[in-house]
Coordinates of C-alpha atoms and ligand atoms in Angstrom, one line a residue:
M192 CA 0.2 0.3 -0.1
L193 CA 1.4 3.3 -0.7
I194 CA -0.2 6.7 0.9
V195 CA 0.4 10.0 -1.1
M196 CA 0.4 12.7 1.1
N197 CA -0.8 15.8 0.5
P198 CA 1.6 18.6 -0.8
K199 CA 0.8 20.9 2.3
A200 CA 0.9 17.8 4.3
T201 CA 2.6 18.9 7.4
A202 CA 5.7 16.8 9.0
Q203 CA 3.9 16.2 11.9
Q204 CA 1.1 14.7 9.8
V205 CA 3.7 12.1 8.6
D206 CA 5.0 11.6 11.6
E207 CA 1.0 10.8 12.8
V208 CA 0.5 7.8 9.4
V209 CA 3.9 6.9 10.3
K210 CA 2.6 5.7 13.6
F211 CA -0.3 4.3 13.1
I212 CA 0.6 1.9 9.8
E213 CA 3.6 0.4 12.1
H214 CA 1.9 0.2 15.1
K215 CA -1.1 -1.5 12.5
G216 CA 2.3 -3.9 12.4
F217 CA 3.8 -2.8 9.0
Q218 CA 6.9 -1.6 8.1
T219 CA 7.5 2.1 6.8
H220 CA 9.3 3.7 3.6
I221 CA 9.1 7.6 3.2
S222 CA 9.5 9.2 -0.4
R223 CA 10.0 12.4 -0.1
G224 CA 9.6 14.2 -3.7
D225 CA 9.3 17.4 -4.6
V226 CA 5.8 17.6 -4.4
H227 CA 4.4 14.6 -2.6
T228 CA 5.9 12.2 0.3
V229 CA 5.1 9.1 -0.3
I230 CA 4.5 6.2 2.7
G231 CA 5.5 3.1 2.0
A232 CA 3.6 0.2 4.0
V233 CA 5.3 -2.8 3.4
G234 CA 3.9 -6.2 5.8
D235 CA 1.0 -9.1 5.4
K236 CA -1.1 -7.4 7.7
T237 CA -4.6 -6.2 7.1
I238 CA -6.1 -3.2 7.8
D239 CA -9.1 -0.9 6.7
M240 CA -7.8 1.7 4.2
R241 CA -10.6 3.7 5.4
D242 CA -8.9 4.5 8.9
V243 CA -6.4 5.7 7.1
E244 CA -7.3 8.2 4.2
I245 CA -9.2 10.0 6.6
M246 CA -6.0 11.4 8.7
D247 CA -5.1 14.8 8.5
G248 CA -2.4 14.8 5.4
V249 CA -3.8 11.7 3.4
D250 CA -4.2 12.5 -0.2
N251 CA -4.8 9.0 -1.4
I252 CA -4.0 5.8 -1.1
I253 CA -2.6 3.4 -3.5
K254 CA -3.0 -0.8 -3.2
I255 CA 0.2 -2.7 -5.5
S256 CA -1.1 -5.4 -6.5
T257 CA 2.5 -6.3 -7.3
S258 CA 4.1 -7.9 -4.6
Y259 CA 7.1 -5.0 -5.3
K260 CA 6.5 -1.4 -3.8
L261 CA 10.4 -0.1 -2.7
A262 CA 11.4 -1.2 -6.5
S263 CA 8.1 0.4 -7.9
R264 CA 7.6 3.7 -10.0
T265 CA 4.9 4.6 -8.5
F266 CA 6.1 4.4 -4.2
K267 CA 9.3 6.8 -5.5
P268 CA 8.5 8.8 -8.9
D269 CA 12.0 10.1 -9.3
D270 CA 14.5 8.0 -11.0
T271 CA 16.7 6.7 -8.5
V272 CA 20.8 7.7 -9.3
V273 CA 23.4 5.4 -8.1
D274 CA 26.9 6.8 -7.7
V275 CA 29.5 4.9 -7.3
K276 CA 32.3 7.0 -6.2
G277 CA 31.0 9.6 -8.8
V278 CA 30.6 7.1 -11.8
K279 CA 26.2 7.7 -12.3
F280 CA 24.0 5.1 -13.4
G281 CA 20.6 6.3 -13.6
G282 CA 19.0 10.0 -14.4
G283 CA 20.7 11.3 -17.2
Y284 CA 23.6 8.9 -16.8
C285 CA 25.1 6.2 -18.6
G286 CA 27.9 4.4 -16.6
M287 CA 30.3 1.7 -18.3
I288 CA 31.4 -1.4 -16.4
A289 CA 34.1 -2.7 -18.8
G290 CA 36.8 -5.4 -17.4
P291 CA 37.7 -9.8 -17.9
C292 CA 35.0 -12.4 -17.2
T293 CA 37.3 -13.8 -14.9
I294 CA 40.4 -12.5 -12.6
E295 CA 43.3 -14.9 -13.9
S296 CA 46.8 -12.7 -12.2
Y297 CA 48.1 -9.8 -11.9
E298 CA 49.4 -9.2 -15.7
Q299 CA 46.2 -9.7 -16.9
M300 CA 44.1 -7.4 -15.5
D301 CA 46.7 -5.0 -15.4
E302 CA 47.1 -4.7 -19.3
T303 CA 43.8 -4.7 -19.4
A304 CA 42.7 -1.9 -17.1
K305 CA 45.6 0.2 -18.4
V306 CA 44.1 -0.1 -21.3
L307 CA 40.5 0.6 -20.2
A308 CA 41.7 3.2 -18.1
Q309 CA 42.6 5.0 -21.3
T310 CA 39.5 5.0 -22.7
G311 CA 38.2 6.2 -20.4
V312 CA 36.0 3.8 -18.5
R313 CA 36.3 4.2 -14.2
V314 CA 34.6 0.6 -12.9
L315 CA 36.4 -2.4 -13.9
R316 CA 34.9 -5.9 -13.4
G317 CA 36.3 -9.1 -13.4
G318 CA 34.9 -12.0 -11.8
A319 CA 37.4 -13.4 -8.2
F320 CA 34.4 -17.1 -7.7
K321 CA 33.0 -17.4 -10.7
P322 CA 29.4 -19.4 -11.3
R323 CA 30.3 -21.8 -14.2
T324 CA 27.7 -24.5 -15.4
S325 CA 30.2 -27.3 -15.5
P326 CA 32.6 -28.3 -11.9
Y327 CA 35.7 -28.7 -14.1
S328 CA 36.0 -25.4 -15.0
F329 CA 38.2 -22.3 -14.2
Q330 CA 36.4 -21.7 -10.9
G331 CA 38.0 -18.0 -9.7
L332 CA 41.1 -17.0 -7.9
G333 CA 38.5 -16.7 -4.9
E334 CA 40.6 -14.2 -2.7
E335 CA 43.7 -13.6 -4.0
G336 CA 41.7 -12.5 -7.6
L337 CA 39.9 -9.7 -5.2
K338 CA 42.9 -8.5 -3.9
I339 CA 44.6 -8.6 -7.2
I340 CA 40.8 -6.7 -8.7
R341 CA 41.6 -4.0 -6.1
E342 CA 45.3 -3.7 -6.2
V343 CA 44.9 -2.7 -10.2
A344 CA 42.1 -0.7 -9.9
D345 CA 43.3 1.9 -7.0
K346 CA 46.5 2.1 -9.4
Y347 CA 44.1 3.1 -12.5
N348 CA 41.9 5.2 -9.9
M349 CA 39.0 2.7 -10.8
V350 CA 36.5 1.3 -8.9
V351 CA 35.8 -2.5 -8.6
A352 CA 32.6 -4.9 -9.7
S353 CA 33.0 -8.5 -8.9
E354 CA 30.1 -10.9 -8.2
V355 CA 29.6 -12.0 -4.9
M356 CA 28.2 -15.9 -5.2
E357 CA 27.4 -16.7 -1.0
I358 CA 26.6 -14.8 1.8
S359 CA 30.0 -16.1 3.5
Q360 CA 31.5 -14.7 1.3
I361 CA 29.7 -11.1 1.2
D362 CA 33.0 -9.9 4.4
L363 CA 35.4 -10.3 2.0
F364 CA 33.5 -8.4 -1.2
V365 CA 32.5 -5.5 1.6
K366 CA 36.6 -5.3 2.1
Y367 CA 37.7 -5.6 -1.2
A368 CA 34.8 -4.9 -4.0
D369 CA 33.0 -1.1 -5.0
I370 CA 29.7 -2.7 -6.5
L371 CA 28.5 -6.2 -5.6
Q372 CA 27.2 -8.2 -8.2
V373 CA 24.0 -10.6 -7.9
G374 CA 24.5 -13.0 -10.7
A375 CA 22.1 -14.8 -13.2
R376 CA 22.3 -17.6 -11.3
N377 CA 21.5 -16.8 -8.1
M378 CA 18.9 -13.7 -9.0
Q379 CA 16.4 -16.4 -6.4
N380 CA 18.5 -16.8 -3.6
F381 CA 16.4 -15.1 -1.3
N382 CA 18.8 -15.9 1.5
L383 CA 21.8 -14.2 -0.2
L384 CA 19.6 -11.3 -0.9
R385 CA 18.4 -10.6 2.1
E386 CA 22.0 -10.6 3.7
L387 CA 22.6 -8.3 0.7
S388 CA 19.9 -6.0 2.1
Y389 CA 22.2 -5.2 5.3
V390 CA 25.1 -4.4 2.9
K391 CA 25.6 -0.3 2.6
K392 CA 27.2 -0.8 -1.0
P393 CA 26.0 -0.3 -4.5
I394 CA 24.4 -4.1 -6.2
I395 CA 24.2 -5.2 -9.6
L396 CA 21.1 -7.5 -9.5
K397 CA 21.8 -9.5 -13.0
R398 CA 17.8 -10.7 -14.5
G399 CA 17.4 -14.6 -14.1
L400 CA 18.3 -16.9 -17.0
S401 CA 14.4 -17.6 -16.6
S402 CA 13.0 -14.3 -15.0
T403 CA 10.4 -12.3 -15.8
I404 CA 10.2 -8.8 -15.3
D405 CA 8.0 -9.3 -12.1
E406 CA 10.3 -11.7 -10.8
W407 CA 12.9 -9.8 -11.0
L408 CA 11.5 -6.4 -9.5
M409 CA 10.5 -8.6 -6.2
S410 CA 13.9 -10.2 -6.4
A411 CA 15.2 -6.1 -6.3
E412 CA 12.8 -5.7 -3.5
Y413 CA 14.6 -8.0 -1.1
L414 CA 17.5 -6.2 -1.7
L415 CA 16.0 -3.0 -1.4
S416 CA 14.1 -3.6 1.9
D417 CA 16.3 -3.5 4.9
G418 CA 17.8 0.2 3.6
N419 CA 19.9 -0.7 0.7
G420 CA 18.4 1.6 -1.9
D421 CA 21.3 1.4 -4.6
V422 CA 20.3 -1.6 -6.5
I423 CA 21.4 -1.6 -10.1
L424 CA 19.3 -3.8 -12.6
C425 CA 21.3 -5.5 -15.6
E426 CA 19.7 -6.9 -18.8
R427 CA 21.8 -10.3 -19.2
G428 CA 20.0 -12.2 -21.9
I429 CA 17.1 -14.5 -21.0
R430 CA 17.0 -18.6 -22.3
T431 CA 14.7 -18.6 -25.7
F432 CA 13.7 -21.4 -28.8
E433 CA 16.5 -19.2 -30.3
R434 CA 20.4 -20.7 -30.1
A435 CA 22.1 -18.3 -32.7
T436 CA 23.2 -16.4 -29.9
R437 CA 24.1 -17.9 -26.3
N438 CA 20.7 -15.8 -24.6
T439 CA 18.4 -13.6 -26.4
L440 CA 19.2 -10.1 -25.5
D441 CA 15.8 -8.3 -24.0
I442 CA 16.4 -4.8 -25.4
S443 CA 12.7 -3.9 -24.4
A444 CA 13.3 -5.2 -20.4
I445 CA 14.7 -0.7 -20.8
P446 CA 11.4 1.0 -21.2
V447 CA 9.7 -1.7 -19.5
V448 CA 11.7 -1.5 -16.5
Q449 CA 12.0 2.2 -16.4
K450 CA 8.3 2.5 -16.7
L451 CA 7.5 0.0 -13.6
S452 CA 10.2 1.1 -11.7
H453 CA 12.8 4.1 -10.1
L454 CA 15.8 2.0 -10.8
P455 CA 18.6 1.9 -13.3
I456 CA 19.0 -0.8 -15.9
I457 CA 22.5 -1.2 -17.5
V458 CA 22.8 -4.1 -20.0
D459 CA 25.2 -7.1 -20.2
P460 CA 25.5 -7.2 -24.6
S461 CA 28.3 -10.0 -23.9
H462 CA 26.2 -12.8 -21.3
G463 CA 23.1 -11.3 -23.9
T464 CA 24.8 -12.4 -27.2
G465 CA 28.5 -14.2 -26.3
L466 CA 29.7 -13.5 -29.6
R467 CA 32.1 -10.8 -30.1
D468 CA 30.8 -9.2 -33.1
K469 CA 27.4 -9.3 -31.3
V470 CA 28.7 -6.9 -28.7
L471 CA 28.8 -3.5 -30.5
P472 CA 25.7 -3.4 -32.8
M473 CA 23.7 -4.6 -29.2
S474 CA 25.2 -2.4 -26.7
R475 CA 24.4 0.7 -29.5
A476 CA 21.1 -0.4 -29.2
A477 CA 21.0 -0.6 -25.0
A478 CA 22.7 3.2 -25.1
A479 CA 19.5 3.7 -28.0
A480 CA 16.9 2.0 -26.0
G481 CA 17.8 4.4 -22.3
A482 CA 20.0 2.4 -20.7
D483 CA 21.5 3.9 -17.2
G484 CA 24.8 2.0 -18.4
I485 CA 26.3 -0.9 -20.3
M486 CA 29.0 -3.8 -19.1
V487 CA 31.4 -5.4 -21.6
E488 CA 33.8 -8.2 -20.9
V489 CA 37.1 -6.9 -22.1
H490 CA 40.4 -9.1 -22.6
H491 CA 43.7 -8.3 -23.3
S492 CA 44.3 -11.5 -24.9
P493 CA 40.2 -13.4 -25.9
S494 CA 41.8 -16.3 -27.2
N495 CA 43.8 -16.9 -24.1
A496 CA 40.8 -16.7 -21.7
L497 CA 40.3 -18.8 -19.0
C498 CA 36.6 -18.0 -19.6
D499 CA 34.9 -16.2 -22.1
G500 CA 37.1 -15.2 -24.4
P501 CA 34.9 -15.4 -28.0
Q502 CA 32.3 -13.2 -26.2
S503 CA 35.0 -10.8 -25.2
L504 CA 36.3 -8.0 -27.1
Y505 CA 40.0 -7.1 -27.5
P506 CA 40.8 -3.5 -25.8
Q507 CA 40.9 -1.8 -29.2
D508 CA 37.9 -2.4 -30.0
Y509 CA 36.0 -1.5 -26.8
D510 CA 37.5 1.9 -27.2
K511 CA 35.0 2.3 -30.3
L512 CA 32.1 1.2 -28.4
F513 CA 33.0 3.5 -25.5
N514 CA 33.2 6.7 -28.1
D515 CA 30.4 5.9 -30.1
I516 CA 28.3 5.6 -27.0
K517 CA 29.7 8.3 -26.0
V518 CA 28.3 10.4 -29.6
M519 CA 24.9 8.3 -29.7
L520 CA 24.0 9.2 -25.6
P521 CA 23.0 13.0 -26.2
L522 CA 20.5 12.0 -28.6
V523 CA 18.5 10.1 -25.2
G524 CA 19.4 12.5 -23.2
K525 CA 22.0 11.0 -21.0
Q526 CA 25.6 11.4 -20.7
I527 CA 29.0 9.1 -19.0
N528 CA 29.8 11.3 -15.6
Ligands
PEP228 C1 29.8 -12.3 -15.7 O1 29.3 -11.4 -15.1 O2 30.8 -12.7 -15.2 C2 28.5 -13.4 -15.3 C3 28.7 -14.4 -15.2 O3 27.3 -13.4 -15.6 P1 25.8 -13.9 -15.8 O4 25.2 -14.2 -13.7 O5 24.7 -12.6 -16.9 O6 26.0 -15.2 -16.3
MN229 MN1 31.4 -14.2 -18.2

């Protein structure tokens, strides 16, 4: 339930409503916009809405049939802009993230990051714990990998994005990473999402391999439920009958999500297509559709990559992508910060 307060409602009237709702067993979250203050009431309790409707300062009440409230645009009409040490995602900003699929060695990260930093990328990605389909594939360097990406990112004044796979790893990620990524396979690991909702760092939530947009936003709701407001959604392709590409990149998810939610949505055309030559056109498509960020896999020597080489760009290809996107963004009212 969302309680929309009158533009002239006083702070005391907002307080009274919050007290009343909490007394009835709901959790409340307040969104203060330029004109309206909106109180979100979350909980499975029942209430006679007329009791709230007649309170001073209340304009109207919106009953939400979807299970997500905090993630909804009704709750927060203005775009959320996630700011990671000056790199912005959402609103008028498109954040650029690049780096290899997995951290392999200091030399590999250094070679790649050096070129990316020259291009202008400020967020360095790389997996330390890899969710591999086969248990026999390279599983990542673990904490050693996190130390490497941190050191290299600091050297080039970049911030670190890396995937956390389970609850026991959270402390390590809080220590070494600036953005924690929840991978497609963990999108509905609700225990992990709940624990991450206490973490005060931005989180990238990837769309599950076969998840609907509603399910995805409900997972975002878990992350928002305990105060972490810095959630970035990431469309990374969904499983369809089409086998010409690794996944089917759902570009339409961008405007759909932007209508339903205030959260920024970025696009990962690397996992979305699985093919290097499709990454540039689909990045352009994402930017044209209004994406709030683009995350791409880049490797200094893709043919030697331990993971996802065929979808990784050469650093010089990425340079073209970055510059094309920079030229396109003003057409959709955005810029790279
Ligand atoms: C990744 O970004 O490294 C990754 C494993 O992606 P996804 O979870 O989308 O498969
Ligand atoms: Mn990958």
